[in-house]
Every structure is written in C-alpha cells, then in structure tokens.
Coordinates of C-alpha atoms in Angstrom, one line a residue:
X1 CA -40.3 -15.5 -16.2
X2 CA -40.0 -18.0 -19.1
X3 CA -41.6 -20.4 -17.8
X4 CA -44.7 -18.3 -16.5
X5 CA -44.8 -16.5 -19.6
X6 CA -48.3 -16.6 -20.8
X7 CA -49.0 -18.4 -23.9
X8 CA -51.9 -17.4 -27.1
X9 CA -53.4 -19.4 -29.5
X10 CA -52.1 -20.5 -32.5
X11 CA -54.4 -19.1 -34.5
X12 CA -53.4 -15.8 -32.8
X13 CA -50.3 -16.0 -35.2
X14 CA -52.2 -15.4 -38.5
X15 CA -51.7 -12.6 -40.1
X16 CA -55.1 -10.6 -39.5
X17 CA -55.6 -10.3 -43.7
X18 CA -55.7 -14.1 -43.4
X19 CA -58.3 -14.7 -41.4
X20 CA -61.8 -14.9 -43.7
X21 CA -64.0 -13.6 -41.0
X22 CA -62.0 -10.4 -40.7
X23 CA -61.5 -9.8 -44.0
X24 CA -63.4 -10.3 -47.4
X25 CA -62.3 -13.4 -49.7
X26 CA -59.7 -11.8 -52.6
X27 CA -59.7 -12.3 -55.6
X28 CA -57.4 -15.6 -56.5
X29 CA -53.6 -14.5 -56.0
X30 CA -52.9 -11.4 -57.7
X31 CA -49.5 -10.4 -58.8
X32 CA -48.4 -8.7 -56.7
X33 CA -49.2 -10.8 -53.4
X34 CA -47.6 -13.8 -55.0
X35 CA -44.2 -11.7 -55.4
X36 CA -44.4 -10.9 -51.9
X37 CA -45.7 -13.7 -50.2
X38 CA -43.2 -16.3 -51.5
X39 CA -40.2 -14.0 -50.9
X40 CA -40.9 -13.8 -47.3
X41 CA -41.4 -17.4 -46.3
X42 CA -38.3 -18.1 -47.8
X43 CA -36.7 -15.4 -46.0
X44 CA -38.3 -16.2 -42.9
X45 CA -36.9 -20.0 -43.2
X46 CA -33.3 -19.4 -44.1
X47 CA -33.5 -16.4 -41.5
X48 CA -30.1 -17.3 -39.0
X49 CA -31.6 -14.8 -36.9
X50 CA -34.7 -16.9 -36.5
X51 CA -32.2 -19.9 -35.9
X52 CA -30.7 -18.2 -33.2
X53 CA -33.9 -17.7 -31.4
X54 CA -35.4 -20.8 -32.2
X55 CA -31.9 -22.3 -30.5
X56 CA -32.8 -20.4 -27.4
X57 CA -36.6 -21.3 -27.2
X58 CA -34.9 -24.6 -27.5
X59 CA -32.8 -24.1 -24.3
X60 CA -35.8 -22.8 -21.9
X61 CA -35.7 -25.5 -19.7
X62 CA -38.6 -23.7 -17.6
X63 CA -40.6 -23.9 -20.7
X64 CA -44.0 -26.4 -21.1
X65 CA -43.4 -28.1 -24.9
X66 CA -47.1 -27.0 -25.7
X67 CA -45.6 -23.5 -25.1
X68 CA -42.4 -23.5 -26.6
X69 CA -43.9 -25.1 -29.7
X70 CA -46.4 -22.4 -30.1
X71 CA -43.5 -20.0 -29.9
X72 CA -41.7 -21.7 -32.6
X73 CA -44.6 -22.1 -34.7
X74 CA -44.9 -18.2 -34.6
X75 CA -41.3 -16.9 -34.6
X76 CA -41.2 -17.1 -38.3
X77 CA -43.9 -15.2 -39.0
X78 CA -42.7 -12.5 -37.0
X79 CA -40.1 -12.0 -39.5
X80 CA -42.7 -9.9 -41.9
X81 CA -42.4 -6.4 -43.4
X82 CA -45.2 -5.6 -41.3
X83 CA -45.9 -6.3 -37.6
X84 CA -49.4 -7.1 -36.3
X85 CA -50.5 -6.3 -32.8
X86 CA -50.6 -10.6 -32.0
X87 CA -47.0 -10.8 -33.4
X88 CA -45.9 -8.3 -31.6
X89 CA -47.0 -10.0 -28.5
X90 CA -45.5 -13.1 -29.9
X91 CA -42.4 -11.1 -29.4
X92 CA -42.3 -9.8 -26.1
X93 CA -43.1 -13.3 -24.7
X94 CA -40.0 -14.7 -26.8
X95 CA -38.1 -11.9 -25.5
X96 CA -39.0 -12.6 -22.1
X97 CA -38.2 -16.8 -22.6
X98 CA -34.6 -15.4 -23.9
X99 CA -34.1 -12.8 -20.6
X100 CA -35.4 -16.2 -19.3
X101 CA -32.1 -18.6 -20.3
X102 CA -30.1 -15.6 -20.5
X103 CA -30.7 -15.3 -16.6
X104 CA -29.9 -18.9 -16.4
X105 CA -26.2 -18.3 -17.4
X106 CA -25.7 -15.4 -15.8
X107 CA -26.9 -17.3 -12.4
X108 CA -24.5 -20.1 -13.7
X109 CA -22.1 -17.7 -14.0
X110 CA -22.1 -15.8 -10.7
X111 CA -22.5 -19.4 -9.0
X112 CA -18.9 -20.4 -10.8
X113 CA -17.7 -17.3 -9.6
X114 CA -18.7 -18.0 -6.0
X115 CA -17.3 -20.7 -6.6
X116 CA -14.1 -19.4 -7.4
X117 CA -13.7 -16.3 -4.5
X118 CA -13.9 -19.6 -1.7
X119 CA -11.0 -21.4 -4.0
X120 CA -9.8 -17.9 -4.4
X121 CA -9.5 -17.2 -0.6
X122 CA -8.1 -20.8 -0.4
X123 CA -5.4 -20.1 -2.7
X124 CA -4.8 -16.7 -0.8
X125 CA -4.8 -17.9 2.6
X126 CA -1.7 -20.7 1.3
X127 CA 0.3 -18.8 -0.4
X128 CA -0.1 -16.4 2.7
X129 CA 1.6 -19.0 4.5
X130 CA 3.8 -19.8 2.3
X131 CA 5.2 -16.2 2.0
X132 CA 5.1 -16.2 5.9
X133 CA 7.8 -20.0 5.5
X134 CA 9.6 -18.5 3.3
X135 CA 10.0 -15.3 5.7
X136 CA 11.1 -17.3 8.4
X137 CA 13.4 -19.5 6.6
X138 CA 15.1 -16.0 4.7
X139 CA 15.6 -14.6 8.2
X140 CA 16.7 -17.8 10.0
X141 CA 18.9 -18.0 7.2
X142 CA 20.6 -14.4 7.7
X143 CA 20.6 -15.9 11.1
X144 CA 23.1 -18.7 10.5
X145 CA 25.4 -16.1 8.2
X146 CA 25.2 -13.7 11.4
X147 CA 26.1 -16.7 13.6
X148 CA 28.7 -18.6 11.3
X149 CA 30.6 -15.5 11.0
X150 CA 30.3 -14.9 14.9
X151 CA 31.7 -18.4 15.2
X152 CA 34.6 -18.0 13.1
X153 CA 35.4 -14.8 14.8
X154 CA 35.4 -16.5 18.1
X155 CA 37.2 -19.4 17.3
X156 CA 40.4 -17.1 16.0
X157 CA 39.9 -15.1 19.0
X158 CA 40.6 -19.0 20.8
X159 CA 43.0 -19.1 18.7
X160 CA 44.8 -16.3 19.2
X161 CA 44.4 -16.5 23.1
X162 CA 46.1 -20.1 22.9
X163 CA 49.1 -18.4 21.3
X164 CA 48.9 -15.7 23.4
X165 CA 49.3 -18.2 26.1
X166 CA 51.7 -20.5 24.8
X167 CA 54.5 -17.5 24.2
X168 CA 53.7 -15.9 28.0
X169 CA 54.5 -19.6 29.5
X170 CA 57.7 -19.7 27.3
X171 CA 58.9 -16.7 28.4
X172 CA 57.9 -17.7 31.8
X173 CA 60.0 -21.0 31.6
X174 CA 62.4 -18.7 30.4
X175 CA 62.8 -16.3 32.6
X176 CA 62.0 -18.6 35.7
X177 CA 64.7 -21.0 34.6
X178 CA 67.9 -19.3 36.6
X179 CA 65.8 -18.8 39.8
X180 CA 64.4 -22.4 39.4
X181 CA 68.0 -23.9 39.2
X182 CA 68.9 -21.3 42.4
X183 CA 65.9 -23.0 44.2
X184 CA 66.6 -26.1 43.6
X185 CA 70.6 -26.1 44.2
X186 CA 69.1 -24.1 47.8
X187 CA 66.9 -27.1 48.3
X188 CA 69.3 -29.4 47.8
X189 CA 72.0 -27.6 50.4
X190 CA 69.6 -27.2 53.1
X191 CA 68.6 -30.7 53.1
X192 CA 72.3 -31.8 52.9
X193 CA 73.5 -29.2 55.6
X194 CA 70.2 -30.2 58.2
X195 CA 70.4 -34.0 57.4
X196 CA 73.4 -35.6 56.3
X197 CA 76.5 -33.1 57.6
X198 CA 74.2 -33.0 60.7
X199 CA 74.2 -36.2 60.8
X200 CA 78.5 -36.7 59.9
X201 CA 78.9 -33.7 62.7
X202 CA 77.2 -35.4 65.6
X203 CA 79.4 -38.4 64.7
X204 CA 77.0 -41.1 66.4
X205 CA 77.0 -43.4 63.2
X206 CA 79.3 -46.0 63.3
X207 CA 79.8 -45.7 59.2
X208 CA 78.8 -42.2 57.6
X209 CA 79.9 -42.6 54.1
X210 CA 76.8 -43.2 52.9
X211 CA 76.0 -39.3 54.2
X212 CA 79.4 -37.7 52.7
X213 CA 77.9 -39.6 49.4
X214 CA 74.8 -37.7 49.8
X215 CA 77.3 -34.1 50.2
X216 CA 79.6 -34.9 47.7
X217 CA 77.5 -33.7 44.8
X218 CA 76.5 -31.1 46.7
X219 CA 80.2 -29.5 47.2
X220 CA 81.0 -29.2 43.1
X221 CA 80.8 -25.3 42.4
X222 CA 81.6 -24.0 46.2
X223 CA 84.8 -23.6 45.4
X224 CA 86.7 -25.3 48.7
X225 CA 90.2 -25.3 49.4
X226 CA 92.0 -28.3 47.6
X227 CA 93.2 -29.6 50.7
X228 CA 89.7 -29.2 52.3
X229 CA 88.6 -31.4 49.4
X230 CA 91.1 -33.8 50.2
X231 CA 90.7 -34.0 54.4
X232 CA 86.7 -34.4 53.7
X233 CA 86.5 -38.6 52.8
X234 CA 88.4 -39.6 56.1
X235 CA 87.4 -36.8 58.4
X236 CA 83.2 -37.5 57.2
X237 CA 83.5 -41.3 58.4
X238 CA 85.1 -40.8 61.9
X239 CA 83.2 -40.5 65.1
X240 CA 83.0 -38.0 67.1
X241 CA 85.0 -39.1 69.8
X242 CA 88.1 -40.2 67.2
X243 CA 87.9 -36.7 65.5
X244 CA 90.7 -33.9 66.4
X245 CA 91.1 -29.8 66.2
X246 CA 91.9 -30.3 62.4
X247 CA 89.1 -32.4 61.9
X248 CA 86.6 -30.2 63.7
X249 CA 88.3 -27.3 61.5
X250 CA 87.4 -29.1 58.4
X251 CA 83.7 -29.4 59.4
X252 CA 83.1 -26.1 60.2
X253 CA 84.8 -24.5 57.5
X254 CA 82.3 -27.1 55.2
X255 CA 79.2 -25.7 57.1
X256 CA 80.4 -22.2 56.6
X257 CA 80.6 -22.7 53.3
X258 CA 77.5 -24.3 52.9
X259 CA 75.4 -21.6 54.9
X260 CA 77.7 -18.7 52.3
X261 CA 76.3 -20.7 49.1
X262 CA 72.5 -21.5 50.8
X263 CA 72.2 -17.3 51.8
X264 CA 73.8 -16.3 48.4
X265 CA 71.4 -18.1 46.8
X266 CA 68.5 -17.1 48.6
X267 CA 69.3 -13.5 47.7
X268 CA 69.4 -14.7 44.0
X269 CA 66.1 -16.1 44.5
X270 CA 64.2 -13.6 46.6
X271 CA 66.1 -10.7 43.3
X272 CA 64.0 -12.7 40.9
X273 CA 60.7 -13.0 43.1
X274 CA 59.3 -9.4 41.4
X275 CA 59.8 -10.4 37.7
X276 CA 58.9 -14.1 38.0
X277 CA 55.4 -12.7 39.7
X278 CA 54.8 -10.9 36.9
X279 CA 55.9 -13.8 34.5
X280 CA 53.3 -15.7 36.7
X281 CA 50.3 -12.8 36.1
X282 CA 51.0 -12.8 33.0
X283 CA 50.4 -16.8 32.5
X284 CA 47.3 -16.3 34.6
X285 CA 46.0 -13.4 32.8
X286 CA 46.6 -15.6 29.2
X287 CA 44.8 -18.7 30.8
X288 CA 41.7 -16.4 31.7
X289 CA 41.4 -15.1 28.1
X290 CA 42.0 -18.4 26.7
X291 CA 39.2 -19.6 29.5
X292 CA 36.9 -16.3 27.9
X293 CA 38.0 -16.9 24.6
X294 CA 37.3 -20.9 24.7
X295 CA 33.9 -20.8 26.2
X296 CA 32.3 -17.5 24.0
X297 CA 33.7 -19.9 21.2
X298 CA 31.7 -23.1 22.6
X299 CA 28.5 -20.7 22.9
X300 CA 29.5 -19.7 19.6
X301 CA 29.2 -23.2 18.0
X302 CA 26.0 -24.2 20.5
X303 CA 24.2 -20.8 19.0
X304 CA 25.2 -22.0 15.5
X305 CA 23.9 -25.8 15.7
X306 CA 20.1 -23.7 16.9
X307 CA 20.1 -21.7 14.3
X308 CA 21.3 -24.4 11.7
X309 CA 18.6 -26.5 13.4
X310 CA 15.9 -23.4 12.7
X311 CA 17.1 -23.0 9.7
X312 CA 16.2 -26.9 8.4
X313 CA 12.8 -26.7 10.5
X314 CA 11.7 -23.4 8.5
X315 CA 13.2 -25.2 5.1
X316 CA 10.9 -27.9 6.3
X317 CA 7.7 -25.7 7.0
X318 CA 8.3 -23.7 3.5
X319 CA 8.5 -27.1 1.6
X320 CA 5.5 -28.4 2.7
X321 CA 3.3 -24.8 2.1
X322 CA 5.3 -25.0 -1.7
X323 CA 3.7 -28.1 -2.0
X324 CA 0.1 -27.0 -1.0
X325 CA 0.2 -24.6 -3.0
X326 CA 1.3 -26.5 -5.8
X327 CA -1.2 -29.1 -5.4
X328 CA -3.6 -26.9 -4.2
X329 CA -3.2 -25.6 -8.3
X330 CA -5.3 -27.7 -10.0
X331 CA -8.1 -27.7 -8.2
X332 CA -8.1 -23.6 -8.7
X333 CA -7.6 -23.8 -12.4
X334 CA -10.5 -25.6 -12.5
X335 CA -12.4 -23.6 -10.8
X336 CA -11.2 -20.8 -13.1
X337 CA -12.1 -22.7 -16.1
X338 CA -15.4 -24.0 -15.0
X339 CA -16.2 -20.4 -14.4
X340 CA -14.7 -19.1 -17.7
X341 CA -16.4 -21.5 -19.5
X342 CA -19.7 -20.8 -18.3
X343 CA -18.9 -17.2 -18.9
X344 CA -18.5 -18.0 -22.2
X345 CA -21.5 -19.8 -22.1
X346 CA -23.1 -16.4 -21.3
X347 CA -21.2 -14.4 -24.0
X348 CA -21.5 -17.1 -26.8
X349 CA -25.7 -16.8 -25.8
X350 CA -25.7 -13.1 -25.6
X351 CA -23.4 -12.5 -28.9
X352 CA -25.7 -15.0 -31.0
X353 CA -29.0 -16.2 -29.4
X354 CA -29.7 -12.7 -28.0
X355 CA -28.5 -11.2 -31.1
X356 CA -30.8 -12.9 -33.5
X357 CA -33.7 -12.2 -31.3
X358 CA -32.6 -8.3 -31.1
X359 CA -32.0 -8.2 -34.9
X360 CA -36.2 -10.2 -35.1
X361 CA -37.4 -7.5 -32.6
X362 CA -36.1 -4.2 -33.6
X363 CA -37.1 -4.6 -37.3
X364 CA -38.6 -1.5 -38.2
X365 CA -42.3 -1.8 -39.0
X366 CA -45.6 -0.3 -38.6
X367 CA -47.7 -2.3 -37.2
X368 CA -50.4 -4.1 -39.1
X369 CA -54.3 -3.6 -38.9
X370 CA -55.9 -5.8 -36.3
X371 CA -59.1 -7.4 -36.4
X372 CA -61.5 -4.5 -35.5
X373 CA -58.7 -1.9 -36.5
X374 CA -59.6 1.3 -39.2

C-alpha cells in the first residue's frame, strides 16, 4: 500500500553522473550540458503532469510527511530524457501511493453506492406499496361504478314494481266496485230482514217506527207495488194482535221481496267471485315484486355505502404511501448525489492525477547507467 510503501534516500534521487565518487569531476560546464541541463529543470517545473502527481502525493492520507516529501523532492527529476535504475524505483513507489488514493475513492465510491442499494430498496419497497394503494383504490373504484349502476338498476326495477302495483289495485277497485256495492246492499238487507222487519213482524214493540226507519232506505230500488209502499208506515207500527189478513199480506209480500233482492244479489256476487280472485292475485303477486324489488334495492344502496366506504379507506391508504414516497425523495437524491459526487471524485482523480502520473511513467527512455554499471 501507500502508506507501507518503502521509502530511499534522498540522495538516491541524483542522477548517477552527479555523484563525484561514481564519476570523474568534468571539465567546467561544457556547451552542450548547459543546453540540456537548463531546458530540463524548466520543463520539469512547469511540467502539469508533475502537478498532477504532486496533487495526488498530496492526497495520500496513509502517507508519513518524511515520505511523501522525499517523493516530491524526486518526482521532478524523474521527468528526464533518460531514466536511471533509482528513478525508476522512485516511480513505482509513486505509482503505488497513486493506486494507493485511487483505491481510496473507489472504496468511497462503492461505500456511497452501498449506500444507495439500502435507500434504493427503500424507495422500492414504497413505491411497491404504493402501486399495491393505488391497485386497491382502482379496483374498489370499478367497484362503486359496478355497484352504483346495480343501484340504479334496482331502484327502477322498485320503481317499476310500484307502478306495476298501483295500476293492478286500480283495476282491482275497478273491477271489484259492482260486487262491492252488491255486497254491501246484501249486507244491508240481511240485517234489515233478521233485525228490524223481524222485529216489526213479531209485533211485541209498543212503537216500531224507529225499525220501519231503519227499512225504509232499504226498500228504494225493489220495485214494490205503489200501494204496498203506501200500506207500509201504518201496517210497520201496529202490534201484532191489532194487525189483520191485509196487514199480514203486506208483511209477507215485503219479506218476499226482500229474500228475491238478498238471493239475486248473492248470485251477482258469488258471478263475480272468479274474476275479483284473480283481481286479488294479481294485487298480491304486485305487492310481492314490489316487496323483491324494494328490498334487492335496500341491499342495493347498503352494498353501495361499503364500497363507497372502501373506496375512501383505499383513497386514504394510497395518500399516505404518495406521501412517503414523496418525502421519502429527498433523502434518495441525496444519496444519489453523494454517490455521484464521489464518483466523480474517482473520475476527476483518474482522468487528471492518474493521467499525469501515466504520461511521467510511460516516457520512453532507456535507462541510465548506474553506479557500478558498464
């Protein structure tokens, strides 16, 4: 590593012509050294390669300062036409202190990126539920359309029963009304002829007006003899005993009559039995389907208010996951950004630092004589 990178000697970094005990004292500066000897300090400090490492040397953490001033001391002289065995060792251990920070990102990297799979799977596992909501709230939905329109079609089918109803009991009344009248009319003449001309015929009453009252609306429409009519007021009040043949004649011709008009009716009646049954059916059959159509209706509405009641529950549920998720945003873009920018981090070190140093390393030289060398 960087850090454990082993470090030389300073003096390891001069050039091997430089040093007097491996090579004879020159004669003072020649021409030609001093053209290339100035030209490559200059190069070597206006060098953005060597910048660009020297930046990354600078960002070795890991890295002792005795070490990483050593390395800076020698990175410019390894920018020379001509690479000696020491600078090339200076090399590799700069190379390996770059690997060094360039690991550091990378780490940094894949730690914002672990990072970002558990906000990731956070994000995932919310909008899960929310697509789940908003499932349940789309069909409860369709569910209230189903039910609303199943509503509606019971609630005409009420509707229609009621009418249905209302015209069979019309016609009912209708037809019923002539038999009705014939019953009552027979009603009435039974209970006159049993009470009251029972009671005028026995005679025991001192004063029976008050019963030839209760006949006399009885008697309109039997069509009696004129002079029936007439004998009726004083033969109804006399007893019994003061009564004659006429008077008995008058009675019995009144109960004949009666008895005629009571059986004539009661044929009427029992004619019109059959078809006011039916009339009766029918009512009963309308007031069942009303009954049917009234109570699907009622089960109609109670099925409605449920699913209107789901409905605002799921509404509810796929609210509050819109929210999480929505709130839940933030904190995932800035996950995304911490890890982007630490990615870029990475790329800005690779493009640049680990540029330069490539550019300082693969310069194409021989390598210089070392000390000892032919």
């Amino acid at each position: 590593s960087a850090a454990s990178a082993p470090c030389i000697r300073p003096s390891a970094f001069v050039p091997a012509r430089s040093r007097t005990h491996a090579m004879p004292a020159q004669k003072k500066g020649t021409k030609r050294e001093a053209e290339v000897a100035v030209p490559v300090a200059k190069k070597a400090r206006s060098d953005p390669a060597v910048a660009g490492v020297a930046e990354a040397l600078e960002q070795a953490s890991d890295l002792s300062d005795a070490c990483r001033r050593m390395l800076l001391a020698g990175l410019p002289k390894c920018v020379v036409g001509e690479r000696h065995e020491m600078q090339a060792a200076v090399v590799t251990m700069i190379g390996q202190v770059v690997s060094g920070v360039q690991a550091k990102y990378q780490e940094a990297v894949d730690a914002e990126n672990f990072k970002l799979r558990d906000v990731e799977a956070s994000k995932a596992e919310l909008q899960e539920t929310l697509a789940k909501a908003e499932e349940v709230l789309a069909a409860d939905s369709k569910d209230v359309e189903a039910k609303t329109a199943i509503l509606a079609a019971a609630a005409e089918s009420a509707m229609s029963a009621k009418i249905v109803l209302q015209e069979t009991q019309e016609a009912q009344h209708t037809g019923d009304a002539e038999m009705v009248e014939a019953q009552e009319s027979k009603a009435g003449l039974v209970k006159g002829t049993e009470t009251d001309l029972q009671t005028i015929v026995e005679g025991a009453a001192e004063d029976n007006s008050e019963h030839y009252e209760a006949l006399l609306p009885l008697l309109t429409g039997l069509g009696l003899d004129q002079s029936l009519m007439s004998a009726l007021p004083s033969v109804c009040v006399k007893k019994a005993t003061d009564r004659g043949a006429f008077d008995a004649m008058v009675l019995d011709q009144l109960r004949k009559t009666l008895r005629e008009k009571i059986d004539a009716l009661s044929k009427s009646i029992d004619a019109s039995l059959p078809a006011a049954q039916e009339r009766e059916s029918a009512v009963a059959a309308a007031q069942a389907q009303l009954d049917a159509a009234t109570a699907s209706q009622q089960a109609a509405d109670e099925a409605l208010r449920a699913a209107n009641a789901a409905e605002v529950s799921a509404a509810t549920a796929a609210k509050v996951a819109k929210d999480a998720v929505t709130a839940f945003e933030p904190a995932y873009s800035q996950a995304m950004q911490a890890r982007d920018a630490q990615a870029q981090k990475l790329e800005n070190f690779r493009l640049y630092n680990v540029g330069s140093f490539e550019i300082i390393r693969d310069q194409a030289a021989a390598p210089a004589t070392t000390v000892g060398g032919a």
